mmCIF file with all atom_site columns, C-alpha atoms in Angstrom:
data_model
loop_
_atom_site.group_PDB
_atom_site.id
_atom_site.type_symbol
_atom_site.label_atom_id
_atom_site.label_alt_id
_atom_site.label_comp_id
_atom_site.label_asym_id
_atom_site.label_entity_id
_atom_site.label_seq_id
_atom_site.pdbx_PDB_ins_code
_atom_site.Cartn_x
_atom_site.Cartn_y
_atom_site.Cartn_z
_atom_site.occupancy
_atom_site.B_iso_or_equiv
_atom_site.pdbx_formal_charge
_atom_site.auth_seq_id
_atom_site.auth_comp_id
_atom_site.auth_asym_id
_atom_site.auth_atom_id
_atom_site.pdbx_PDB_model_num
ATOM 1  C CA . MET A 1 1  ? 138.895 77.512 15.200  1.00 0.00 ? 1  MET A CA 1
ATOM 2  C CA . SER A 1 2  ? 136.423 75.880 12.850  1.00 0.00 ? 2  SER A CA 1
ATOM 3  C CA . GLU A 1 3  ? 136.935 72.852 10.705  1.00 0.00 ? 3  GLU A CA 1
ATOM 4  C CA . VAL A 1 4  ? 134.908 70.329 8.778   1.00 0.00 ? 4  VAL A CA 1
ATOM 5  C CA . ARG A 1 5  ? 134.949 66.857 10.373  1.00 0.00 ? 5  ARG A CA 1
ATOM 6  C CA . THR A 1 6  ? 133.320 63.531 9.586   1.00 0.00 ? 6  THR A CA 1
ATOM 7  C CA . PHE A 1 7  ? 131.615 61.287 12.030  1.00 0.00 ? 7  PHE A CA 1
ATOM 8  C CA . LYS A 1 8  ? 131.829 57.577 11.186  1.00 0.00 ? 8  LYS A CA 1
ATOM 9  C CA . SER A 1 9  ? 129.336 55.082 12.668  1.00 0.00 ? 9  SER A CA 1
ATOM 10 C CA . LYS A 1 10 ? 130.702 52.086 14.431  1.00 0.00 ? 10 LYS A CA 1
ATOM 11 C CA . SER A 1 11 ? 127.748 49.971 13.687  1.00 0.00 ? 11 SER A CA 1
ATOM 12 C CA . SER A 1 12 ? 127.492 50.840 9.978   1.00 0.00 ? 12 SER A CA 1
ATOM 13 C CA . GLU A 1 13 ? 129.365 52.283 7.034   1.00 0.00 ? 13 GLU A CA 1
ATOM 14 C CA . LYS A 1 14 ? 127.468 55.522 7.124   1.00 0.00 ? 14 LYS A CA 1
ATOM 15 C CA . GLU A 1 15 ? 129.097 58.881 7.641   1.00 0.00 ? 15 GLU A CA 1
ATOM 16 C CA . LEU A 1 16 ? 128.025 62.351 8.629   1.00 0.00 ? 16 LEU A CA 1
ATOM 17 C CA . ASP A 1 17 ? 130.000 65.548 7.801   1.00 0.00 ? 17 ASP A CA 1
ATOM 18 C CA . TYR A 1 18 ? 129.764 68.549 10.202  1.00 0.00 ? 18 TYR A CA 1
ATOM 19 C CA . LEU A 1 19 ? 131.252 71.875 10.700  1.00 0.00 ? 19 LEU A CA 1
ATOM 20 C CA . PHE A 1 20 ? 132.835 72.147 14.139  1.00 0.00 ? 20 PHE A CA 1
ATOM 21 C CA . ILE A 1 21 ? 133.712 75.459 15.864  1.00 0.00 ? 21 ILE A CA 1
ATOM 22 C CA . ASP A 1 22 ? 135.936 74.529 18.890  1.00 0.00 ? 22 ASP A CA 1
ATOM 23 C CA . ASN A 1 23 ? 135.813 77.133 21.607  1.00 0.00 ? 23 ASN A CA 1
ATOM 24 C CA . GLN A 1 24 ? 137.465 74.861 24.126  1.00 0.00 ? 24 GLN A CA 1
ATOM 25 C CA . ALA A 1 25 ? 134.239 75.078 26.084  1.00 0.00 ? 25 ALA A CA 1
ATOM 26 C CA . SER A 1 26 ? 132.549 72.383 28.253  1.00 0.00 ? 26 SER A CA 1
ATOM 27 C CA . HIS A 1 27 ? 129.071 72.911 26.687  1.00 0.00 ? 27 HIS A CA 1
ATOM 28 C CA . SER A 1 28 ? 128.021 72.556 23.108  1.00 0.00 ? 28 SER A CA 1
ATOM 29 C CA . ILE A 1 29 ? 125.192 73.743 20.823  1.00 0.00 ? 29 ILE A CA 1
ATOM 30 C CA . ILE A 1 30 ? 124.071 71.712 17.781  1.00 0.00 ? 30 ILE A CA 1
ATOM 31 C CA . LEU A 1 31 ? 122.050 73.429 15.008  1.00 0.00 ? 31 LEU A CA 1
ATOM 32 C CA . LEU A 1 32 ? 120.397 71.721 12.035  1.00 0.00 ? 32 LEU A CA 1
ATOM 33 C CA . HIS A 1 33 ? 119.950 73.658 8.841   1.00 0.00 ? 33 HIS A CA 1
ATOM 34 C CA . GLY A 1 34 ? 116.886 73.943 6.806   1.00 0.00 ? 34 GLY A CA 1
ATOM 35 C CA . TYR A 1 35 ? 115.799 72.244 3.571   1.00 0.00 ? 35 TYR A CA 1
ATOM 36 C CA . GLY A 1 36 ? 118.267 72.981 0.666   1.00 0.00 ? 36 GLY A CA 1
ATOM 37 C CA . ALA A 1 37 ? 120.907 74.580 2.735   1.00 0.00 ? 37 ALA A CA 1
ATOM 38 C CA . ASN A 1 38 ? 124.069 72.998 4.045   1.00 0.00 ? 38 ASN A CA 1
ATOM 39 C CA . MET A 1 39 ? 126.261 72.889 7.148   1.00 0.00 ? 39 MET A CA 1
ATOM 40 C CA . ARG A 1 40 ? 127.619 76.468 6.676   1.00 0.00 ? 40 ARG A CA 1
ATOM 41 C CA . ASP A 1 41 ? 124.220 78.051 6.458   1.00 0.00 ? 41 ASP A CA 1
ATOM 42 C CA . LEU A 1 42 ? 123.791 78.656 10.210  1.00 0.00 ? 42 LEU A CA 1
ATOM 43 C CA . ALA A 1 43 ? 127.548 78.935 11.261  1.00 0.00 ? 43 ALA A CA 1
ATOM 44 C CA . GLY A 1 44 ? 127.459 82.728 11.333  1.00 0.00 ? 44 GLY A CA 1
ATOM 45 C CA . LEU A 1 45 ? 125.224 82.506 14.517  1.00 0.00 ? 45 LEU A CA 1
ATOM 46 C CA . ALA A 1 46 ? 128.263 81.194 16.530  1.00 0.00 ? 46 ALA A CA 1
ATOM 47 C CA . SER A 1 47 ? 129.879 84.646 16.455  1.00 0.00 ? 47 SER A CA 1
ATOM 48 C CA . ILE A 1 48 ? 126.906 87.084 16.813  1.00 0.00 ? 48 ILE A CA 1
ATOM 49 C CA . SER A 1 49 ? 127.357 87.381 20.644  1.00 0.00 ? 49 SER A CA 1
ATOM 50 C CA . PRO A 1 50 ? 130.291 87.168 22.949  1.00 0.00 ? 50 PRO A CA 1
ATOM 51 C CA . VAL A 1 51 ? 128.084 84.932 25.145  1.00 0.00 ? 51 VAL A CA 1
ATOM 52 C CA . PHE A 1 52 ? 128.276 82.096 22.418  1.00 0.00 ? 52 PHE A CA 1
ATOM 53 C CA . LYS A 1 53 ? 132.178 81.819 22.818  1.00 0.00 ? 53 LYS A CA 1
ATOM 54 C CA . ASP A 1 54 ? 131.263 79.755 25.961  1.00 0.00 ? 54 ASP A CA 1
ATOM 55 C CA . TYR A 1 55 ? 130.098 76.972 23.754  1.00 0.00 ? 55 TYR A CA 1
ATOM 56 C CA . ASN A 1 56 ? 131.460 74.560 21.097  1.00 0.00 ? 56 ASN A CA 1
ATOM 57 C CA . TRP A 1 57 ? 129.360 74.467 17.972  1.00 0.00 ? 57 TRP A CA 1
ATOM 58 C CA . TYR A 1 58 ? 128.253 71.665 15.803  1.00 0.00 ? 58 TYR A CA 1
ATOM 59 C CA . PHE A 1 59 ? 126.606 72.194 12.442  1.00 0.00 ? 59 PHE A CA 1
ATOM 60 C CA . PRO A 1 60 ? 125.842 68.670 10.704  1.00 0.00 ? 60 PRO A CA 1
ATOM 61 C CA . ASP A 1 61 ? 125.291 68.475 7.033   1.00 0.00 ? 61 ASP A CA 1
ATOM 62 C CA . GLY A 1 62 ? 122.053 66.899 5.947   1.00 0.00 ? 62 GLY A CA 1
ATOM 63 C CA . VAL A 1 63 ? 122.259 63.322 4.583   1.00 0.00 ? 63 VAL A CA 1
ATOM 64 C CA . ILE A 1 64 ? 119.900 63.799 1.563   1.00 0.00 ? 64 ILE A CA 1
ATOM 65 C CA . LYS A 1 65 ? 120.781 65.570 -1.594  1.00 0.00 ? 65 LYS A CA 1
ATOM 66 C CA . VAL A 1 66 ? 117.888 67.630 -2.962  1.00 0.00 ? 66 VAL A CA 1
ATOM 67 C CA . PRO A 1 67 ? 117.677 69.752 -6.108  1.00 0.00 ? 67 PRO A CA 1
ATOM 68 C CA . ILE A 1 68 ? 117.403 73.521 -5.281  1.00 0.00 ? 68 ILE A CA 1
ATOM 69 C CA . GLY A 1 69 ? 117.807 74.959 -8.882  1.00 0.00 ? 69 GLY A CA 1
ATOM 70 C CA . PRO A 1 70 ? 119.194 74.223 -12.363 1.00 0.00 ? 70 PRO A CA 1
ATOM 71 C CA . PHE A 1 71 ? 122.496 72.199 -11.910 1.00 0.00 ? 71 PHE A CA 1
ATOM 72 C CA . MET A 1 72 ? 122.363 72.971 -8.098  1.00 0.00 ? 72 MET A CA 1
ATOM 73 C CA . THR A 1 73 ? 121.848 70.652 -5.014  1.00 0.00 ? 73 THR A CA 1
ATOM 74 C CA . GLY A 1 74 ? 121.473 71.326 -1.426  1.00 0.00 ? 74 GLY A CA 1
ATOM 75 C CA . LYS A 1 75 ? 121.054 69.086 1.608   1.00 0.00 ? 75 LYS A CA 1
ATOM 76 C CA . ALA A 1 76 ? 118.047 68.017 3.644   1.00 0.00 ? 76 ALA A CA 1
ATOM 77 C CA . TRP A 1 77 ? 117.220 65.760 6.610   1.00 0.00 ? 77 TRP A CA 1
#
């Protein structure tokens, strides 16, 4: 099951959105997307091999908004 969640820092008011794929596993993989993409960019990798069902997946969304085209923005780190 996948869902978008928000991490809220205890020490500041900053938040980080991330896509979480819960496979009820004891290990996790965290992938960071590239410049101009978003948290959904690499999510397809979680399903390309049955081996990856043994991991929970985290795909955080970049914290900087960047222009990627006319009237379009993406995210960056």
